[in-house]
Short mmCIF file of C-alpha atoms in Angstrom, two decimals:
data_model
loop_
_atom_site.label_atom_id
_atom_site.label_comp_id
_atom_site.label_asym_id
_atom_site.label_seq_id
_atom_site.Cartn_x
_atom_site.Cartn_y
_atom_site.Cartn_z
CA MET A 17 5.58 79.00 57.58
CA PRO A 18 4.85 75.54 56.26
CA GLY A 19 7.98 73.15 56.84
CA PHE A 20 9.91 72.14 53.58
CA THR A 21 9.87 68.82 51.67
CA ASP A 22 12.73 67.49 49.77
CA LEU A 23 11.73 65.60 47.00
CA HIS A 24 15.23 64.02 46.41
CA CYS A 25 18.06 63.13 48.56
CA HIS A 26 20.63 60.45 49.57
CA TRP A 27 20.47 60.24 53.38
CA VAL A 28 23.55 57.72 53.31
CA GLN A 29 25.60 60.75 51.64
CA HIS A 30 24.54 63.38 54.51
CA ASP A 31 27.99 62.91 56.04
CA VAL A 32 29.88 63.50 52.62
CA GLN A 33 27.70 66.38 51.21
CA GLY A 34 29.85 68.79 49.60
CA VAL A 35 32.74 66.46 48.41
CA TYR A 36 33.04 66.66 45.00
CA SER A 37 35.37 64.87 42.04
CA GLY A 38 33.60 66.89 39.12
CA GLU A 39 31.98 64.55 36.57
CA LEU A 40 29.26 62.66 37.80
CA LEU A 41 30.04 59.15 37.15
CA ASP A 42 33.96 59.54 38.60
CA TRP A 43 32.25 61.17 42.00
CA LEU A 44 29.87 58.06 42.25
CA GLN A 45 32.93 55.84 41.87
CA ASN A 46 35.74 57.72 43.72
CA TYR A 47 33.42 58.85 46.60
CA ILE A 48 29.77 57.79 46.94
CA TRP A 49 29.80 54.26 46.43
CA PRO A 50 32.68 53.61 48.91
CA GLU A 51 30.98 56.00 51.06
CA GLU A 52 27.50 54.07 50.76
CA ARG A 53 29.71 50.63 51.56
CA ARG A 54 29.81 51.40 54.88
CA PHE A 55 26.33 51.14 55.69
CA ILE A 56 26.26 47.64 56.24
CA ASN A 57 27.69 48.32 59.47
CA GLU A 58 24.58 48.86 61.05
CA SER A 59 25.80 51.07 64.45
CA LEU A 60 27.10 53.19 61.85
CA ALA A 61 23.70 53.32 60.07
CA ARG A 62 21.99 54.13 63.08
CA GLU A 63 24.14 56.96 64.23
CA ARG A 64 24.09 58.47 60.65
CA ALA A 65 20.25 58.46 60.53
CA LYS A 66 19.72 60.06 63.91
CA ALA A 67 21.96 62.75 62.67
CA PHE A 68 20.09 62.87 59.19
CA TYR A 69 16.93 63.39 61.03
CA SER A 70 18.31 66.13 63.33
CA ASP A 71 19.84 68.08 60.56
CA MET A 72 16.94 68.00 58.53
CA LEU A 73 14.64 69.37 61.32
CA ARG A 74 17.18 71.89 62.58
CA ALA A 75 16.76 73.13 58.82
CA GLY A 76 12.90 73.28 58.65
CA THR A 77 12.69 70.08 56.36
CA VAL A 78 9.63 68.04 57.78
CA MET A 79 9.12 65.58 54.90
CA GLY A 80 10.65 63.97 51.79
CA LEU A 81 11.62 61.12 49.54
CA SER A 82 15.25 59.58 50.03
CA PHE A 83 17.26 56.52 48.80
CA SER A 84 19.10 54.43 51.14
CA SER A 85 21.89 52.40 50.29
CA VAL A 86 21.38 48.81 49.05
CA HIS A 87 21.33 47.49 52.36
CA VAL A 88 17.89 46.45 53.69
CA GLY A 89 19.17 46.74 57.34
CA ALA A 90 20.22 50.52 56.95
CA THR A 91 17.04 51.00 55.10
CA LYS A 92 14.87 49.79 58.17
CA ILE A 93 16.75 51.30 60.50
CA ALA A 94 16.34 54.92 58.81
CA LEU A 95 12.48 53.78 58.90
CA SER A 96 12.81 53.00 62.44
CA GLU A 97 14.44 56.30 63.23
CA MET A 98 12.13 58.33 61.41
CA ARG A 99 11.37 62.02 62.65
CA GLY A 100 9.27 63.68 60.33
CA ASP A 101 7.36 62.10 57.54
CA TRP A 102 9.55 60.39 55.29
CA ILE A 103 9.59 57.84 52.32
CA ILE A 104 12.87 55.96 51.79
CA GLY A 105 13.92 52.92 49.50
CA ASN A 106 16.94 50.77 49.29
CA ALA A 107 18.95 51.25 46.10
CA LEU A 108 18.65 48.39 43.45
CA MET A 109 21.82 47.75 41.98
CA ALA A 110 22.59 44.81 39.72
CA VAL A 111 25.34 45.75 37.08
CA ASN A 112 28.06 48.09 36.56
CA ALA A 113 29.11 48.92 40.22
CA PRO A 114 31.29 47.38 42.56
CA ASN A 115 30.80 43.93 43.94
CA TYR A 116 30.47 45.06 47.79
CA LEU A 117 27.16 47.10 46.46
CA THR A 118 25.63 44.59 43.96
CA SER A 119 25.97 41.55 46.12
CA HIS A 120 24.07 43.50 48.73
CA SER A 121 21.17 44.42 46.34
CA CYS A 122 17.47 43.18 46.28
CA HIS A 123 16.67 43.59 42.63
CA ARG A 124 15.69 40.23 42.08
CA TYR A 125 11.72 39.36 42.10
CA ASP A 126 11.74 37.27 45.35
CA ASP A 127 14.15 39.60 47.15
CA LEU A 128 12.34 42.60 46.57
CA ARG A 129 8.97 41.49 47.45
CA SER A 130 10.05 39.87 50.45
CA VAL A 131 11.27 43.76 51.62
CA VAL A 132 8.00 45.34 50.64
CA ASP A 133 6.38 42.58 52.33
CA ASP A 134 8.55 43.58 55.67
CA VAL A 135 7.80 47.52 55.51
CA ASP A 136 5.31 50.06 56.12
CA GLY A 137 4.59 50.65 52.36
CA SER A 138 3.25 54.32 53.08
CA HIS A 139 6.99 54.92 53.76
CA TYR A 140 8.73 52.90 51.24
CA ALA A 141 9.76 53.50 47.77
CA VAL A 142 10.96 51.01 45.10
CA THR A 143 14.30 52.28 44.17
CA PRO A 144 16.19 51.49 41.27
CA ARG A 145 19.21 53.78 41.17
CA PHE A 146 19.40 54.35 37.74
CA ALA A 147 19.27 52.73 34.32
CA PRO A 148 23.26 51.66 33.93
CA ASN A 149 23.10 49.57 37.46
CA LEU A 150 20.19 47.51 36.16
CA ARG A 151 19.19 45.23 33.28
CA ALA A 152 15.72 45.35 31.44
CA VAL A 153 14.66 42.44 33.39
CA ASP A 154 15.47 44.25 36.92
CA LEU A 155 13.68 47.32 35.78
CA ARG A 156 10.87 45.56 34.81
CA ILE A 157 10.70 43.74 38.15
CA ALA A 158 11.01 47.02 39.96
CA ALA A 159 8.22 48.29 38.01
CA GLU A 160 6.02 45.32 38.26
CA ILE A 161 6.34 45.39 42.35
CA ALA A 162 5.49 49.31 42.70
CA SER A 163 2.41 49.15 40.36
CA SER A 164 0.82 45.80 41.93
CA ARG A 165 1.50 47.35 45.61
CA SER A 166 0.86 51.33 44.37
CA LEU A 167 4.16 52.21 45.74
CA LEU A 168 6.11 55.46 44.90
CA LEU A 169 9.04 54.60 42.42
CA GLN A 170 12.17 56.74 42.65
CA THR A 171 15.16 56.86 40.22
CA HIS A 172 17.46 59.11 38.16
CA LEU A 173 17.04 60.40 34.71
CA ALA A 174 19.52 62.29 32.29
CA GLU A 175 21.69 64.01 35.24
CA SER A 176 24.56 64.68 32.56
CA LYS A 177 25.78 63.97 29.11
CA ALA A 178 28.29 61.36 30.20
CA GLU A 179 25.48 59.64 31.73
CA VAL A 180 22.95 59.72 28.54
CA ARG A 181 25.89 58.62 26.40
CA TRP A 182 26.29 55.65 28.64
CA VAL A 183 22.75 54.87 28.73
CA LYS A 184 22.75 54.73 24.80
CA GLU A 185 25.41 52.26 24.73
CA LEU A 186 23.88 49.80 27.40
CA PHE A 187 20.40 50.31 25.88
CA PRO A 188 20.79 50.52 21.95
CA GLU A 189 17.32 49.47 21.20
CA ALA A 190 15.67 52.31 23.16
CA LYS A 191 14.78 55.72 21.21
CA ASN A 192 16.34 57.67 24.33
CA TYR A 193 17.06 57.33 27.95
CA THR A 194 13.31 58.11 28.94
CA ASP A 195 12.39 55.69 26.60
CA VAL A 196 14.49 52.87 28.53
CA TYR A 197 12.03 53.59 31.46
CA ASP A 198 8.76 53.98 29.56
CA ARG A 199 8.87 50.67 27.34
CA ILE A 200 9.26 48.97 30.75
CA GLY A 201 6.30 50.39 32.77
CA LEU A 202 8.55 52.47 35.05
CA LEU A 203 6.92 55.76 34.39
CA GLY A 204 3.57 56.99 36.00
CA SER A 205 2.05 59.66 38.46
CA ARG A 206 3.78 57.65 41.21
CA THR A 207 7.15 58.12 39.50
CA VAL A 208 9.91 60.87 40.77
CA LEU A 209 12.62 61.21 38.50
CA ALA A 210 15.65 63.10 40.07
CA HIS A 211 17.45 65.84 37.43
CA CYS A 212 16.20 65.36 34.06
CA VAL A 213 18.88 68.01 32.82
CA GLU A 214 19.22 66.04 29.21
CA LEU A 215 16.02 65.53 27.71
CA ASP A 216 14.92 66.37 24.31
CA GLU A 217 11.16 67.51 23.23
CA THR A 218 10.15 64.11 22.92
CA GLU A 219 11.31 63.10 26.29
CA TRP A 220 9.32 66.01 27.88
CA ILE A 221 6.00 65.26 25.85
CA CYS A 222 6.42 61.26 27.23
CA LEU A 223 6.86 62.40 30.99
CA ALA A 224 3.99 64.93 30.56
CA LYS A 225 1.73 62.08 29.46
CA ARG A 226 2.75 59.68 31.85
CA ARG A 227 2.21 62.16 34.34
CA ALA A 228 5.76 61.46 36.33
CA TRP A 229 7.35 63.99 39.03
CA VAL A 230 10.75 65.56 38.24
CA ALA A 231 12.42 66.49 41.51
CA HIS A 232 14.87 69.60 40.26
CA CYS A 233 18.10 69.56 42.25
CA PRO A 234 19.75 73.29 41.25
CA SER A 235 22.36 73.08 44.04
CA SER A 236 23.51 69.76 43.21
CA ASN A 237 23.74 70.29 39.28
CA GLU A 238 25.40 73.37 39.79
CA ALA A 239 28.16 71.54 42.02
CA LEU A 240 28.56 68.50 39.88
CA TYR A 241 28.83 71.22 36.54
CA ASN A 242 26.11 69.64 35.08
CA SER A 243 23.75 71.76 32.58
CA ARG A 244 20.82 73.86 33.87
CA MET A 245 17.73 71.86 34.21
CA PRO A 246 15.64 73.98 31.21
CA LEU A 247 12.83 75.13 33.76
CA GLU A 248 11.24 76.81 30.50
CA ARG A 249 10.83 72.89 29.34
CA LEU A 250 8.96 72.04 32.54
CA ARG A 251 6.77 74.72 32.24
CA GLN A 252 6.00 74.50 28.31
CA PHE A 253 5.19 70.82 28.67
CA HIS A 254 3.08 71.08 32.08
CA VAL A 255 5.26 68.50 33.93
CA SER A 256 4.90 68.06 37.53
CA TRP A 257 7.93 69.05 39.51
CA ALA A 258 9.01 70.00 42.97
CA LEU A 259 12.53 71.23 44.43
CA ALA A 260 15.10 68.75 46.19
CA SER A 261 18.61 69.29 47.74
CA ASP A 262 20.23 65.97 46.29
CA ILE A 263 22.56 65.59 49.07
CA GLY A 264 25.28 64.54 48.90
CA ALA A 265 25.87 66.00 45.45
CA GLY A 266 24.15 69.06 46.56
CA PRO A 267 26.24 70.93 49.11
CA SER A 268 23.59 71.45 51.89
CA HIS A 269 20.61 69.98 52.97
CA SER A 270 18.93 73.14 53.60
CA MET A 271 15.91 73.72 51.33
CA LEU A 272 16.99 77.47 51.90
CA HIS A 273 20.23 77.06 50.13
CA VAL A 274 18.09 75.14 47.39
CA LEU A 275 15.89 77.99 46.75
CA GLN A 276 18.83 80.46 46.97
CA ARG A 277 20.72 78.62 43.86
CA PHE A 278 17.24 77.96 42.10
CA PHE A 279 16.65 81.80 41.83
CA ALA A 280 19.97 82.53 40.99
CA ILE A 281 20.75 80.01 38.43
CA HIS A 282 17.67 80.71 36.39
CA GLU A 283 17.50 84.43 36.97
CA ALA A 284 21.02 84.28 35.36
CA ALA A 285 19.88 82.58 32.46
CA GLY A 286 16.92 84.96 31.74
CA VAL A 287 14.25 82.96 33.22
CA ARG A 288 11.63 84.41 35.62
CA VAL A 289 11.06 83.04 38.90
CA THR A 290 9.22 84.11 41.76
CA SER A 291 8.93 83.98 45.53
CA GLU A 292 5.81 82.50 45.42
CA GLU A 293 6.80 79.61 42.94
CA GLY A 294 9.95 79.12 44.91
CA LEU A 295 7.66 78.68 48.09
CA TYR A 296 5.45 76.11 46.58
CA ARG A 297 7.89 74.05 44.95
CA SER A 298 9.76 73.58 48.32
CA THR A 299 6.45 72.57 50.33
CA LEU A 300 3.25 71.75 48.72
CA ALA A 301 4.76 70.71 45.43
CA GLY A 302 6.64 67.89 47.06
CA ALA A 303 3.84 66.88 49.54
CA GLN A 304 1.78 66.23 46.01
CA ALA A 305 4.24 64.43 44.62
CA ILE A 306 4.75 61.76 47.35
CA GLY A 307 1.11 61.81 48.13
CA ARG A 308 1.01 63.88 51.24
CA ASP A 309 -1.00 66.83 50.40
CA LYS A 310 -4.32 65.92 51.67
CA VAL A 311 -2.44 65.70 55.23
CA ALA A 312 0.36 68.13 55.16
CA GLY A 313 2.14 70.85 53.03
CA ASN A 314 0.25 74.12 53.81
CA PHE A 315 -2.12 75.56 56.64
CA MET A 316 -5.13 74.31 55.16
CA PRO A 317 -7.64 73.63 57.87
CA GLY A 318 -7.43 69.88 59.21
CA LYS A 319 -4.15 69.33 57.78
CA ARG A 320 -1.01 68.12 60.38
CA ALA A 321 0.70 71.25 61.97
CA ASP A 322 4.09 70.78 60.63
CA PHE A 323 5.59 74.27 60.25
CA VAL A 324 9.04 76.39 60.84
CA LEU A 325 9.36 79.85 62.40
CA MET A 326 11.16 82.17 60.51
CA PRO A 327 12.87 85.56 61.71
CA GLY A 328 11.35 88.65 60.62
CA ARG A 329 7.87 90.11 60.96
CA PRO A 330 6.75 91.13 57.25
CA ARG A 331 3.80 93.26 56.20
CA GLN A 332 1.44 91.89 53.74
CA ASN A 333 3.08 93.90 50.78
CA GLU A 334 6.63 92.61 51.90
CA LEU A 335 6.21 88.94 51.86
CA SER A 336 8.19 88.22 48.67
CA GLY A 337 11.32 90.36 49.40
CA TRP A 338 11.12 88.82 53.10
CA PHE A 339 11.33 85.28 51.27
CA ARG A 340 14.18 86.24 49.13
CA ASP A 341 15.70 87.53 52.39
CA LEU A 342 15.42 84.08 54.01
CA CYS A 343 17.44 82.70 51.19
CA VAL A 344 20.59 85.10 51.29
CA GLY A 345 23.57 83.90 52.97
CA THR A 346 26.32 81.17 53.61
CA ILE A 347 25.35 77.56 53.75
CA ALA A 348 25.91 77.36 57.46
CA GLU A 349 23.94 80.51 57.89
CA LEU A 350 21.08 78.97 55.96
CA GLU A 351 21.15 75.56 57.69
CA HIS A 352 20.67 77.51 60.96
CA ARG A 353 18.11 80.35 60.08
CA PRO A 354 14.82 78.65 61.30
CA LEU A 355 14.40 79.53 64.56
CA GLY A 356 12.22 76.32 65.71
CA THR A 357 10.21 73.52 63.78
CA TRP A 358 7.30 72.05 64.77
CA LEU A 359 5.59 68.23 63.91
CA GLY A 360 2.00 67.97 64.43
CA GLY A 361 1.86 70.95 66.58
CA MET A 362 4.53 69.98 68.85
CA GLN A 363 8.11 72.10 68.82
CA ILE A 364 11.05 69.66 68.68
CA GLU A 365 14.61 69.54 69.69
CA PRO A 366 16.83 68.87 66.57
#
């Protein structure tokens, strides 16, 4: 089957996936930001980058979109060590975070422009972490630079109720969280927004109008006890979306585990999901979101031969049940279920 695409994760959190503190904002302050602080050490960053790519390939993920830490050095290491096809950006964080992170952030115009000039734009995304970590002026700089270079832009939107309340306090002039981004010009067809759990109808309409992409992260929403992302709203307003692991909030980098939770969470809420939808949203849809669908994401002639060998020999009328069966098991079983991964037609050693 085609290799998986992960539309949203944090490679610098790979080593602490599954470590929780409950509420999103507490978890960031107590676990995630102290962990990301360590990536100023470039030897550690190189070791972790190699482990991240190896584990992703072992689990069948061949491409995706990822946050790095604020550190430009760590981001360049992740790009230089890349195995597969990834788009990565250093997180931009100006305010409301520890100085040990904000002091290394490249959110100022000249700093961010310098980073963009020094990397391969086909593998780089402008990455404002989320609205609370930036001021309007910082968000505007990110939007301007991404637009001027036709770069992907990735950020978070409305992951939890507490986050939404905080954004309202920080940006009282905005009609809602989505409006914070929209009025500044962050939203467009090259924008990927992680989560989108707590949106009202006007916000869904805005995302549809701007043709922004949503990275749906069912396993991390469940792990941090956030609400279920309303899949029916995505469908109602025809908002483009794909699945994502969101490690480290997501407890596993395996897209099979993401699919397991995707099926379970929505079916428990009475929302119908199919194997075909799960396969598409974990492969070709993610490729479309990051602009790789012309060269990868499925088995159409002429595309890059990135694929995964899975166990079993299903007959034509058994494909749906076979795919569901692939998603059954523990995290450890799912992370090692693929029998092999190929990049560009060459089998790789994880």
